Short mmCIF file of C-alpha atoms and ligand atoms in Angstrom, two decimals:
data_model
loop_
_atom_site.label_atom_id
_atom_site.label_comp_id
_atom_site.label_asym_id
_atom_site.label_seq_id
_atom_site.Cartn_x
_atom_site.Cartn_y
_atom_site.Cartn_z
CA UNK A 69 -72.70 -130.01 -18.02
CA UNK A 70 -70.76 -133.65 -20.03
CA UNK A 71 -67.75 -132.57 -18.42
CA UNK A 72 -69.42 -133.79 -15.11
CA UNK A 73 -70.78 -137.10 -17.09
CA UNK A 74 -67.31 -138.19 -17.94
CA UNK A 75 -66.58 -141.49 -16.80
CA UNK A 76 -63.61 -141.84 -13.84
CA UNK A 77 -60.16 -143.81 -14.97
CA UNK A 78 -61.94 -146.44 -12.48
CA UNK A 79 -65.07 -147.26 -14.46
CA UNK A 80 -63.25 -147.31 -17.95
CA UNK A 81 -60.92 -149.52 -16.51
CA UNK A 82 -64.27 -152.47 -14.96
CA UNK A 83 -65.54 -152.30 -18.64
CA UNK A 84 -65.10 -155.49 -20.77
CA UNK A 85 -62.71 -153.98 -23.40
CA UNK A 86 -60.26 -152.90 -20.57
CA UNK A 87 -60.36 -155.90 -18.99
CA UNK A 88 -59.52 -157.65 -22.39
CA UNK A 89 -56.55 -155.10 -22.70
CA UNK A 90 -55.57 -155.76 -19.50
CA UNK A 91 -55.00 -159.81 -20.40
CA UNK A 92 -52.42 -158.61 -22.77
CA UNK A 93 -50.94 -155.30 -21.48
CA UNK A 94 -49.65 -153.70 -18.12
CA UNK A 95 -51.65 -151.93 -16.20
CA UNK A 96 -50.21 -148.72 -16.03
CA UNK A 97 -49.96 -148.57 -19.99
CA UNK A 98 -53.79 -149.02 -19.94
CA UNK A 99 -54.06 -146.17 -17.07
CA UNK A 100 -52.12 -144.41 -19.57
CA UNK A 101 -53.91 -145.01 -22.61
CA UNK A 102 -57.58 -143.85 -20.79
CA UNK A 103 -56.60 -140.85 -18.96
CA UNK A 104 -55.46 -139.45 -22.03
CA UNK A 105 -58.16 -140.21 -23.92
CA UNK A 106 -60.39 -138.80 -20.92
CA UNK A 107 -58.06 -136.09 -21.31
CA UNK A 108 -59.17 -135.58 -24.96
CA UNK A 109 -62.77 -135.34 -24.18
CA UNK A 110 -62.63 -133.31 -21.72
CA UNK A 111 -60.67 -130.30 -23.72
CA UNK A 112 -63.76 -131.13 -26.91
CA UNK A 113 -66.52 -130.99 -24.56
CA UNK A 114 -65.00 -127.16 -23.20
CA UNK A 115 -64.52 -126.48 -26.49
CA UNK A 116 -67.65 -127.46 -27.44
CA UNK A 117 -70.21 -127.90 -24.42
CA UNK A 118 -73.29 -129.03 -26.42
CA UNK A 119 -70.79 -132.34 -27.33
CA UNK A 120 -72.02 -135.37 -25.59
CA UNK A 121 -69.63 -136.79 -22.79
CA UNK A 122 -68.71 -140.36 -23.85
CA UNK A 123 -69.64 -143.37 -22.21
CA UNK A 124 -67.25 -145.81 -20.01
CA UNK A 125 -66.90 -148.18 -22.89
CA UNK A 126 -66.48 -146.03 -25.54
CA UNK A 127 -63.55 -144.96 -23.59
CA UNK A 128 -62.42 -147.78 -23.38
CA UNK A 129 -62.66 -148.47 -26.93
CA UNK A 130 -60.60 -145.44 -27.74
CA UNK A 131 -57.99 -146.36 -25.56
CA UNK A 132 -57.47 -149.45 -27.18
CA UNK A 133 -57.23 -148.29 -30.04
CA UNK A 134 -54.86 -145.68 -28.91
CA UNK A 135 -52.49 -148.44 -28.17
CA UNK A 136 -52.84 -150.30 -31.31
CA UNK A 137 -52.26 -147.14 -32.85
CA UNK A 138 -48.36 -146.53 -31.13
CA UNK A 139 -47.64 -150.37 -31.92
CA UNK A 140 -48.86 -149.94 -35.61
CA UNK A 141 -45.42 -150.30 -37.84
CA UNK A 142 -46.12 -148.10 -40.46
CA UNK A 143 -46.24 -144.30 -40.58
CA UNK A 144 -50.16 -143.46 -40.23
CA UNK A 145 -51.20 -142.68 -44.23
CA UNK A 146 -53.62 -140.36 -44.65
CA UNK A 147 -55.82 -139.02 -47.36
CA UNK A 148 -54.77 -135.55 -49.06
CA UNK A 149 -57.85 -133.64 -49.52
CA UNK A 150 -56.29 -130.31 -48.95
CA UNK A 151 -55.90 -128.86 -52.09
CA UNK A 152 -52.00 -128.68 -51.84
CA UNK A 153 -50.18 -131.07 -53.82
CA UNK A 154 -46.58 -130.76 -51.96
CA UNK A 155 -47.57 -130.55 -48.64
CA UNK A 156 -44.56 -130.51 -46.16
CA UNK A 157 -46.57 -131.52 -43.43
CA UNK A 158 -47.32 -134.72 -45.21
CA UNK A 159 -44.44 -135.74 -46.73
CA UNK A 160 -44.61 -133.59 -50.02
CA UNK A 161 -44.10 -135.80 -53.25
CA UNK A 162 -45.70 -139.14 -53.80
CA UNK A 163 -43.01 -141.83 -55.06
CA UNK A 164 -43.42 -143.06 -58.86
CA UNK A 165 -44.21 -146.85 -59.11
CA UNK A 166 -40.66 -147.41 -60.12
CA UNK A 167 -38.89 -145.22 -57.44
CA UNK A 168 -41.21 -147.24 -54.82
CA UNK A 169 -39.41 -150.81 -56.54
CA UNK A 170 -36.06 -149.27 -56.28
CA UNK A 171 -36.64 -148.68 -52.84
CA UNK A 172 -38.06 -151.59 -51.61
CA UNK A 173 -35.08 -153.68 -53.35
CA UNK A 174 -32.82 -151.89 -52.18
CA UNK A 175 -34.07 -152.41 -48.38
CA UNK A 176 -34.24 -156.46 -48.74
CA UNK A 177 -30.52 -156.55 -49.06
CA UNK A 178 -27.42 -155.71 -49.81
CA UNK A 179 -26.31 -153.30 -53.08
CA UNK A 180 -23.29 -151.68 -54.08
CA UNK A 181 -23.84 -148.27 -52.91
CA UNK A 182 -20.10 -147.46 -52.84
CA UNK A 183 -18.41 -150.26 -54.18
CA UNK A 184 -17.61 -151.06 -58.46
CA UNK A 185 -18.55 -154.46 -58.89
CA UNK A 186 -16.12 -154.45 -61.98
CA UNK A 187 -13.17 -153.67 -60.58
CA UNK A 188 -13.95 -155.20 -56.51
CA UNK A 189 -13.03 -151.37 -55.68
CA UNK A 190 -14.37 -148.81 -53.28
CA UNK A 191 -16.96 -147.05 -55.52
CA UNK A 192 -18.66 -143.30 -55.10
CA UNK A 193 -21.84 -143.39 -53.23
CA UNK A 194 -23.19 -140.18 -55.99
CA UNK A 195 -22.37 -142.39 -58.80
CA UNK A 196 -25.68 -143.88 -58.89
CA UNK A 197 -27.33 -140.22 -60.02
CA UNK A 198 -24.66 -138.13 -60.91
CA UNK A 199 -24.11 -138.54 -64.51
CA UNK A 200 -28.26 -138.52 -64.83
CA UNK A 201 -28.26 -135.62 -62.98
CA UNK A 202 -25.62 -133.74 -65.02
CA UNK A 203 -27.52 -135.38 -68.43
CA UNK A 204 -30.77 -133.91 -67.49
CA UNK A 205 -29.96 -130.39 -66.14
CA UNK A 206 -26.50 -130.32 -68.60
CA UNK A 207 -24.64 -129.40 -66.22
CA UNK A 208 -20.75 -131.05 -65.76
CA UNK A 209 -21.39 -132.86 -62.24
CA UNK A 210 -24.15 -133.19 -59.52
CA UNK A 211 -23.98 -134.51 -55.94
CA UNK A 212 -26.35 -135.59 -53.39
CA UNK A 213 -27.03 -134.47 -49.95
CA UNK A 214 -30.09 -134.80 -47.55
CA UNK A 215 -32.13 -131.95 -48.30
CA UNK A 216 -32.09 -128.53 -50.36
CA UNK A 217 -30.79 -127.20 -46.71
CA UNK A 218 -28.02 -129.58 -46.36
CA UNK A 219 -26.96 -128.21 -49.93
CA UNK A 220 -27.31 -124.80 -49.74
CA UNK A 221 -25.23 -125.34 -46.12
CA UNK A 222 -22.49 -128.01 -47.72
CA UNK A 223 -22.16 -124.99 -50.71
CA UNK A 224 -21.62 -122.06 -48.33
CA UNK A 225 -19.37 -124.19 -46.03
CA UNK A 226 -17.36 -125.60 -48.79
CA UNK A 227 -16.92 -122.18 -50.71
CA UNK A 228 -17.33 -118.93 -48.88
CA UNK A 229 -16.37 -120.41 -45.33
CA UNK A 230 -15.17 -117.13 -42.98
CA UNK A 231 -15.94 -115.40 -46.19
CA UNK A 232 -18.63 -112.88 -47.38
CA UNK A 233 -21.54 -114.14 -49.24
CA UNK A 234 -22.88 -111.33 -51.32
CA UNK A 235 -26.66 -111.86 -51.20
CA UNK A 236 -29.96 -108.98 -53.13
CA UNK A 237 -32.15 -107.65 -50.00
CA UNK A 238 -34.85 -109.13 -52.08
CA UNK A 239 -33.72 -112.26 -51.72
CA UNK A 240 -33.20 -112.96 -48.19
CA UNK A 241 -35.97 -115.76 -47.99
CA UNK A 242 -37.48 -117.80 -45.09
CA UNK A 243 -38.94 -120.82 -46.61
CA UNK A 244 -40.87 -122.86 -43.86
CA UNK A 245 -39.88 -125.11 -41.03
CA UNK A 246 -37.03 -122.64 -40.06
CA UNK A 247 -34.96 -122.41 -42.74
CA UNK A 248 -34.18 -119.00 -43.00
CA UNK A 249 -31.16 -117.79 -45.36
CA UNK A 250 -29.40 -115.74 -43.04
CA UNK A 251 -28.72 -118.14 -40.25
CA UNK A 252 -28.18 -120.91 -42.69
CA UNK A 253 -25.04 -118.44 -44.13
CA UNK A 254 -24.06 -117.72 -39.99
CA UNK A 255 -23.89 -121.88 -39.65
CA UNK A 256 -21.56 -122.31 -42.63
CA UNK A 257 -19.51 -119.77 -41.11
CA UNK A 258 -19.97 -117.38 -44.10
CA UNK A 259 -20.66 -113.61 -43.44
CA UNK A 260 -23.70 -112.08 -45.14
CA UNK A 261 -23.25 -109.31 -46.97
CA UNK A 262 -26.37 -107.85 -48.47
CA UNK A 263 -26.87 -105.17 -50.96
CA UNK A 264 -29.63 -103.47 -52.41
CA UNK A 265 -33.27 -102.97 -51.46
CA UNK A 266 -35.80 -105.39 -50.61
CA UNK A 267 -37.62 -104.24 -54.29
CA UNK A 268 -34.46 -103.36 -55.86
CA UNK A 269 -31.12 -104.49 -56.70
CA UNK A 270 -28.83 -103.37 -59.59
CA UNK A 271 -25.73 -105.39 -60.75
CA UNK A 272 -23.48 -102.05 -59.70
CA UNK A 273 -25.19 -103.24 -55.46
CA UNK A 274 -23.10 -106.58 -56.05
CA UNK A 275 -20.32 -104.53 -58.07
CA UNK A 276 -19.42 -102.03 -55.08
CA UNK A 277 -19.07 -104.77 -52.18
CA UNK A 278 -17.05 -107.90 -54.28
CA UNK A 279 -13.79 -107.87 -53.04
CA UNK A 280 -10.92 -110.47 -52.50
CA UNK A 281 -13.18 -111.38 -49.16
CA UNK A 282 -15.73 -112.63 -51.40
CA UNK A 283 -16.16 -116.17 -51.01
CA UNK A 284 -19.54 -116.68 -52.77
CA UNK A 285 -22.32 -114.32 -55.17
CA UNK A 286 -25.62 -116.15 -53.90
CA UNK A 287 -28.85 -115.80 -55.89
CA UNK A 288 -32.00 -117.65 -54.38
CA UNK A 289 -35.20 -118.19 -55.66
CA UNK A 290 -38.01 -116.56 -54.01
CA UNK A 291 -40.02 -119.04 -54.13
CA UNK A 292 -42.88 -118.64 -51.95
CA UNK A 293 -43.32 -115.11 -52.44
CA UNK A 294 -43.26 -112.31 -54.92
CA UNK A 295 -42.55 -108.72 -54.52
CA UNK A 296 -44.71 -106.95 -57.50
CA UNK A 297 -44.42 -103.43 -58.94
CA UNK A 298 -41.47 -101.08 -58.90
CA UNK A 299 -38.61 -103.93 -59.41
CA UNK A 300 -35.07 -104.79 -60.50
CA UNK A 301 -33.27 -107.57 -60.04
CA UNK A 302 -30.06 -108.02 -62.18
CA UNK A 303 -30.20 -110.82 -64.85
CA UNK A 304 -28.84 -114.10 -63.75
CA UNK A 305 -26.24 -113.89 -66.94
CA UNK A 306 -25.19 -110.40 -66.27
CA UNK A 307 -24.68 -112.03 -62.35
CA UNK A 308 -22.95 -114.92 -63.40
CA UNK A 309 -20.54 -112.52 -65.89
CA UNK A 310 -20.08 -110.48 -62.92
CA UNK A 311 -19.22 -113.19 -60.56
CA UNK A 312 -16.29 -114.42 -62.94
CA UNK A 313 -14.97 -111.29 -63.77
CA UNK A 314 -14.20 -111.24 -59.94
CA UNK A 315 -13.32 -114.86 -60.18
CA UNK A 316 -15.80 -115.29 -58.15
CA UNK A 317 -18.71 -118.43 -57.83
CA UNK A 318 -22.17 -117.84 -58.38
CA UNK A 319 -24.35 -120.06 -56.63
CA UNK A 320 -28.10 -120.23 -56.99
CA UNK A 321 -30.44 -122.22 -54.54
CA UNK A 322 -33.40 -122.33 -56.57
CA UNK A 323 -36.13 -124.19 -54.38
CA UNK A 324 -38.11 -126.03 -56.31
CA UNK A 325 -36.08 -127.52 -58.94
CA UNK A 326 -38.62 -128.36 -61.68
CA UNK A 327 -36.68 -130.31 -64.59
CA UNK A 328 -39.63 -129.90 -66.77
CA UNK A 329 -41.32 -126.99 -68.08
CA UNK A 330 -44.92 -126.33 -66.19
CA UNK A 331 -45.93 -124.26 -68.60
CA UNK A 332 -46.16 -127.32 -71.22
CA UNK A 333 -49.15 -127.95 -68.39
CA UNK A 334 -50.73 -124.93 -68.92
CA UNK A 335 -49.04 -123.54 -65.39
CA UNK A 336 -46.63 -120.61 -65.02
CA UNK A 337 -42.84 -121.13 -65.81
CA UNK A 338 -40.82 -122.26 -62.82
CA UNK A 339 -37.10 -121.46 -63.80
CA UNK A 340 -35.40 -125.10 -63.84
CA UNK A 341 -31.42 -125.99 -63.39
CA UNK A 342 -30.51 -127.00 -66.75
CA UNK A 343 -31.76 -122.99 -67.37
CA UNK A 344 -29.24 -121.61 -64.48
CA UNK A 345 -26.94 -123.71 -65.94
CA UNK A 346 -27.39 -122.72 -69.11
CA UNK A 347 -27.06 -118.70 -67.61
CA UNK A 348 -24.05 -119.23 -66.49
CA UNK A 349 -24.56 -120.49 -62.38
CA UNK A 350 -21.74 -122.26 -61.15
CA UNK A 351 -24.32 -124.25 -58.64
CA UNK A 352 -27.41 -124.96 -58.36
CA UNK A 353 -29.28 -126.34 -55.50
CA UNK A 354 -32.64 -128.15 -55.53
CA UNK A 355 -35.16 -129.97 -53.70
CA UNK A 356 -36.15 -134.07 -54.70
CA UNK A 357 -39.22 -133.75 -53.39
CA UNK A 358 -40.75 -130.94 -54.50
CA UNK A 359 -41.50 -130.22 -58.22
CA UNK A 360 -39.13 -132.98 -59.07
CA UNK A 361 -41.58 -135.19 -57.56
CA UNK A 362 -39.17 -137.95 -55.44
CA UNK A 363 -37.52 -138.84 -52.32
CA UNK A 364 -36.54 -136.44 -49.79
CA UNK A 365 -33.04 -134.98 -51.65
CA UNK A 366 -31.00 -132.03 -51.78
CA UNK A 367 -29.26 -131.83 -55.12
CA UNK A 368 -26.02 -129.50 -56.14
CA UNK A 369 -25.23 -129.53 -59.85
CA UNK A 370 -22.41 -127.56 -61.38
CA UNK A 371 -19.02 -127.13 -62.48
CA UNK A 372 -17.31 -130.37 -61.48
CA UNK A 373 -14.19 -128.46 -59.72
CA UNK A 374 -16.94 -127.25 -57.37
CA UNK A 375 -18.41 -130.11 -56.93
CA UNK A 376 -15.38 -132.18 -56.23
CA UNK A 377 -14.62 -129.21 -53.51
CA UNK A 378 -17.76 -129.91 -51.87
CA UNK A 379 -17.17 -133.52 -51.82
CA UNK A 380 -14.24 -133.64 -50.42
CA UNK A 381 -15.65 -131.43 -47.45
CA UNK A 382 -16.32 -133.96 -44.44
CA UNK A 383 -19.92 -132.23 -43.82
CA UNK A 384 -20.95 -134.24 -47.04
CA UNK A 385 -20.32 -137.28 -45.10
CA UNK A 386 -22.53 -136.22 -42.28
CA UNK A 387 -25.00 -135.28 -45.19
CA UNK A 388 -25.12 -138.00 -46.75
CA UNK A 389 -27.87 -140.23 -47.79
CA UNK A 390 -28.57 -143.71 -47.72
CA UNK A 391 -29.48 -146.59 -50.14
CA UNK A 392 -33.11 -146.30 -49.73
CA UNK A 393 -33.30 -142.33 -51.10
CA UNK A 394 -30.81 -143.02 -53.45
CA UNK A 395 -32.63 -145.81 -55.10
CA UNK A 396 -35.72 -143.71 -55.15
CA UNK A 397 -33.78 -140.99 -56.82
CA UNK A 398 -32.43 -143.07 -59.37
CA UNK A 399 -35.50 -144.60 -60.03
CA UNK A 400 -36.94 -140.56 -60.41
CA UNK A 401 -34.28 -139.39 -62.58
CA UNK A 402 -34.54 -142.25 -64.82
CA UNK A 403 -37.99 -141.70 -65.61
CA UNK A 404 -37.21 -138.40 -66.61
CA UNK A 405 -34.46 -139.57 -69.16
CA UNK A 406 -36.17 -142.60 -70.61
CA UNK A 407 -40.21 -141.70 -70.31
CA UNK A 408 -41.87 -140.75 -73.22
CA UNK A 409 -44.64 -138.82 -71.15
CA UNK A 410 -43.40 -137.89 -67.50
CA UNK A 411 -46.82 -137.30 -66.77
CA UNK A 412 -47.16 -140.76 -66.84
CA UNK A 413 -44.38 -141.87 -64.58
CA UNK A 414 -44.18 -139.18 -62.04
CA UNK A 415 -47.44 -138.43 -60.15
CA UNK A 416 -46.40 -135.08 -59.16
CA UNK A 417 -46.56 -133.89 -62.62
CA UNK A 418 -49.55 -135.91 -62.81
CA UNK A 419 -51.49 -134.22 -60.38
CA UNK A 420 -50.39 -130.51 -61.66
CA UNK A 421 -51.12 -131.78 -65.37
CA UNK A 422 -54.99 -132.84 -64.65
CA UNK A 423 -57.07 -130.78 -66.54
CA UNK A 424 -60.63 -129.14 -65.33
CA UNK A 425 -62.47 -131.63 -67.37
CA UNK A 426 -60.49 -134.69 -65.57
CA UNK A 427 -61.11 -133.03 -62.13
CA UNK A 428 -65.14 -132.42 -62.37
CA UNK A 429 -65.52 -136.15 -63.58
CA UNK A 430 -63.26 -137.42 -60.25
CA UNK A 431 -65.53 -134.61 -58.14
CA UNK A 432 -68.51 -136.16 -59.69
CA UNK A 433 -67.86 -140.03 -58.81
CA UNK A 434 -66.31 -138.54 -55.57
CA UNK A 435 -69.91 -136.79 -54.35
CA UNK A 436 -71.52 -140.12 -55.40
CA UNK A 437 -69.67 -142.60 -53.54
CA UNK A 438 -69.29 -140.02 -50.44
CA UNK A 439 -73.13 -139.04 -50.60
CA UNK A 440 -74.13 -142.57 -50.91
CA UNK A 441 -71.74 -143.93 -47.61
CA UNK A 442 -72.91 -141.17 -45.43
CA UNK A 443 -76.18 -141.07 -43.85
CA UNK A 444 -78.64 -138.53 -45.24
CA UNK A 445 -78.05 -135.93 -42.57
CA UNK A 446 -74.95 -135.24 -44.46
CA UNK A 447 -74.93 -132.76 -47.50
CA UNK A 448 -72.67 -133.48 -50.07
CA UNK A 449 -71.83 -130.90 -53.55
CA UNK A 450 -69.41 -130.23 -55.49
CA UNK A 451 -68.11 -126.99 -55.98
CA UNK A 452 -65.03 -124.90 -57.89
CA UNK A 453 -62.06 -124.83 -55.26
CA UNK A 454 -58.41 -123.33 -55.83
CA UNK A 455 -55.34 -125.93 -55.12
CA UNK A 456 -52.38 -124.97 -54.69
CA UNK A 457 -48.71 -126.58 -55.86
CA UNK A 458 -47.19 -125.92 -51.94
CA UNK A 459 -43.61 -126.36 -50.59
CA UNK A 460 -43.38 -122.68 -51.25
CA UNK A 461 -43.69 -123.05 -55.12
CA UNK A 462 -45.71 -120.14 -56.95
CA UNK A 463 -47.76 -119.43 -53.79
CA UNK A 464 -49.79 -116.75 -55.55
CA UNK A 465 -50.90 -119.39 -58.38
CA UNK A 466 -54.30 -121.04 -57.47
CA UNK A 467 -54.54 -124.13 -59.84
CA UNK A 468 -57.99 -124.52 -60.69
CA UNK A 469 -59.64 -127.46 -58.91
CA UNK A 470 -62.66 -128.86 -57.24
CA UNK A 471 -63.82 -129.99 -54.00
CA UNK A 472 -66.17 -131.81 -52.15
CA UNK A 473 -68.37 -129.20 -49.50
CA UNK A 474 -69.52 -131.21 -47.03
CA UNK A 475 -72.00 -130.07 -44.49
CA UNK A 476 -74.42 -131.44 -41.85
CA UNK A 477 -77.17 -129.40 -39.58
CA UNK A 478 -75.85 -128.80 -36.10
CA UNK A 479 -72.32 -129.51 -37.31
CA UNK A 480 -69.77 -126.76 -37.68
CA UNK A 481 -66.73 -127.00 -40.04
CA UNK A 482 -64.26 -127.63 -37.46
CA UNK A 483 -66.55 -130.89 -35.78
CA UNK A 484 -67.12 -132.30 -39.81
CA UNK A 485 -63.02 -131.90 -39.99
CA UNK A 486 -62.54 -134.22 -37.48
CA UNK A 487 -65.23 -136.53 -38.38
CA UNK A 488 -63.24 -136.84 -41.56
CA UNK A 489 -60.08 -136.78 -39.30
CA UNK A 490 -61.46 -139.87 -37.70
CA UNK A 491 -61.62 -142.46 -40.68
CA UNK A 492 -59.44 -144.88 -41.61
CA UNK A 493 -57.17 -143.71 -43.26
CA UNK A 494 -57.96 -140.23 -41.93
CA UNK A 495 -59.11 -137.63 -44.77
CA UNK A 496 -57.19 -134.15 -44.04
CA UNK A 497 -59.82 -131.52 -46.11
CA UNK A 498 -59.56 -128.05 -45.78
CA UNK A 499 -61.27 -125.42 -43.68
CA UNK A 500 -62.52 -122.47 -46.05
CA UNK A 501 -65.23 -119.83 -45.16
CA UNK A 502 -66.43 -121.89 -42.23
CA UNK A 503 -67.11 -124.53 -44.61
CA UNK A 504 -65.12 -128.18 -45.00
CA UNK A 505 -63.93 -128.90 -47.84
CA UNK A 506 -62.14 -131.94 -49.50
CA UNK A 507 -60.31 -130.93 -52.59
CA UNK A 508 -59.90 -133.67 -55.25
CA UNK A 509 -56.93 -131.87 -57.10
CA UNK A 510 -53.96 -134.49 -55.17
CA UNK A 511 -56.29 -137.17 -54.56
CA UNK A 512 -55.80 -140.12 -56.76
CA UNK A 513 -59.13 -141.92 -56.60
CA UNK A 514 -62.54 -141.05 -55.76
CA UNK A 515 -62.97 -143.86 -53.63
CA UNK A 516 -60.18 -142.34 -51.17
CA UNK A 517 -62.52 -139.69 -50.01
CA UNK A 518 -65.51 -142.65 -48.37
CA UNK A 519 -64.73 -142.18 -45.48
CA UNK A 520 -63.77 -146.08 -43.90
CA UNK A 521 -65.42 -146.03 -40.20
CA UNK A 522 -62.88 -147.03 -37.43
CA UNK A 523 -63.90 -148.38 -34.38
CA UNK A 524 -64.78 -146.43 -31.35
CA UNK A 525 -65.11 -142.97 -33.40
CA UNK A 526 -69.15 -141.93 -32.54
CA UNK A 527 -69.39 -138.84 -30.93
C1 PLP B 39 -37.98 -125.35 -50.23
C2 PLP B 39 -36.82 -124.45 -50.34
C3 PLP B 39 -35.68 -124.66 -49.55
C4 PLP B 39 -35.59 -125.79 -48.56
O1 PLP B 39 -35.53 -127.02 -49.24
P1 PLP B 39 -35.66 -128.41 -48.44
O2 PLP B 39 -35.44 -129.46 -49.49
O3 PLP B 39 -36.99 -128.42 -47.83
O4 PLP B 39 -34.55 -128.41 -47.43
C5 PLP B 39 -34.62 -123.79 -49.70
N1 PLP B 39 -34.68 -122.75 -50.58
C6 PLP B 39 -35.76 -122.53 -51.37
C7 PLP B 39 -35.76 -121.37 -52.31
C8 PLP B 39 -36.87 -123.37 -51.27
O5 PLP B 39 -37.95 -123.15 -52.03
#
């Protein structure tokens, strides 16, 4: 039995590594740092009983570089080898080369966020994107929040506040991380008001329930779904005539937000805003950091009497973001005016645009450099893998891929995850069919997937 092997808090703490922690550190931080990596061993070796308990040193080792770890400045990178490009969980889009310049100048000093430097004025913080983001979707005005939440929220609260938002039973979405239509609509103070059936909605549902309590028509996108077969959904012009017949705004929160067209990249259509816009939606809401590919952002674009309305709201202020996202987004949206090939700029677009042919050659290299780094006992192929876009965009499209399927004898799937886990930076793969796999399709180089050996990491 290792559980019975592992080494007390005592004996970690006479080895020579914990007494060169202790030079530098308190005691009790040390105490800390080893019983919870003791802590960790312990719950591996009941999970896994054949593991090996670790030695008093090794402990030790771990422990210091727990702490190293917690006084590291920088967000721990990792490698994405899972096969989704936007993944939440890591921070969805990677920044363009310029957006990570606008960013970075912006955080050395001081820039005129809200000020004109022609006049010496008080400027508008939304300045900065607003006319690019109006240029590129054609819509009259845009604005800025914090997220596509925040927008969706600053929308409802600005428009339909203790007022009925009229919303398709189809479309009553819960998009990850809590954010689930309904109570969104119950913070802004709106009432919900749905109509139809969760595969069917006709234009008469919305017709029989608009009334002068009306504050909003909301359509929203489902993006991380898809209900299939015997469906109806009104079209978004016949909405958007319906909604101003009524006098009434139609607002759209459409997800994703791609301002290109994915199927130039061979990939399904995503509806974009300068589309919604061009149907008639009086707002549309959309993410920065999803198919847009920048900074965490929620944008609203629209009619600019809307848009002044939700400015003028004092949630915006509470919304608002700060210089470093907005230089990021500028940086974004620029790229998408100016470019000549967004592919080029933007590596979100990047990754979806690689073609089969450009992933088997990366795969390739990939299984080289990882098969050569590794001692023999590991097994390394390639093999066809489905990626996925993620953040809820076209769930049910697999983009064709590749991975690396890494095995070793005596090692299941889970114990090969965290070996991978382990390196420096750690390399996330992807569980499938009891087998590990590291998917190439949003990994930039093959280099990324040798795994770097940190300290204190065997067994
Ligand atoms: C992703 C998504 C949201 C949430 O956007 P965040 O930018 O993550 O706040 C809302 N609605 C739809 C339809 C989405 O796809």
């Amino acid at each position: 039995m290792s559980l019975r092997s592992l080494p007390s808090v005592d004996a970690v703490l006479e080895t020579d590594e914990s007494a060169s922690l202790l030079r530098t550190l308190p005691r009790p931080a040390v105490t800390d740092a080893i019983r919870a990596v003791l802590a960790e061993s312990r719950e591996a070796i009941r999970a896994d009983p054949n593991r090996d308990a670790p030695a008093a040193d090794v402990v030790a080792r771990r422990a210091a570089e727990r702490i190293r770890a917690a006084l590291t400045p920088e967000l721990p990178a990792v490698v994405n080898a899972t096969g989704v490009i936007l993944h939440t969980n890591l921070g969805r889009a990677p920044l363009s080369a310029g957006a990570i310049e606008g960013l970075v100048c912006a955080a050395r000093g001081a820039v005129a966020i809200e000020l004109d430097v022609s006049t010496g004025r008080r400027g508008q913080r939304d300045a900065h994107v607003a006319g690019l983001l109006a240029e590129l979707t054609g819509a009259e005005a845009g604005l800025v929040v914090n997220n596509n939440a925040a927008a969706l929220l600053l929308a409802i609260d600005s428009l339909a506040r203790r007022r009925e938002v009229i919303v398709s039973r189809g479309e009553l979405i819960e998009i990850g991380g809590a954010f689930r239509l309904p109570e969104v609509l119950q913070r802004a103070g709106a009432v919900l008001r749905e109509v139809g059936t969760t595969n069917r909605t006709r234009l008469a549902d919305y017709e029989a329930v608009l009334s002068r309590r009306t504050g909003v028509l909301l359509r929203a996108h489902p993006s991380n779904y898809r209900i299939e077969g015997f469906t109806e959904q009104p079209s978004r012009r016949d909405l958007a005539a319906l909604a101003h017949r009524h006098g009434v705004p139609l607002v759209e929160d459409l997800g994703s937000g791609a301002l290109v067209d994915l199927a130039e990249y061979g990939l399904p259509h995503e509806p974009t805003p300068a589309e919604a816009i061009r149907d008639g939606v009086d707002l549309v809401t959309f993410s920065g950091d999803k198919l847009l590919g920048g900074p965490q952002a929620g944008l609203v674009v629209g009619r600019a009497a809307l848009v002044r309305t939700l400015q003028k709201n004092p949630l915006k202020r509470a919304l608002r973001v700060d210089k470093l996202i907005l230089a990021a987004l500028r940086a974004t949206l620029v790229a998408y005016r100016g470019a000549p090939d967004v592919r080029a700029e933007i590596p979100t677009i990047a990754l979806l645009a690689r073609t089969e042919e450009e992933l088997i050659a990366l795969a390739k290299e990939a299984r080289d450099l990882v098969a050569a780094a590794l001692p023999d006992e590991f097994d390394v192929a390639v093999i066809p893998s489905e990626a996925e876009i993620g953040s809820g965009a076209q769930p049910t499209i697999a983009l064709p891929s590749r991975a690396l399927r890494v095995r070793r004898s005596g090692w299941d799937a889970e114990r090969l995850a965290s070996f991978f886990r382990a390196a420096s930076p750690p390399i996330l793969g992807r569980i499938h069919r009891d087998e590990l796999l590291l998917d190439l399709r949003a990994v930039r180089h093959a280099a990324d997937l040798v795994p770097q050996v940190r300290e204190a990491t065997e067994s």
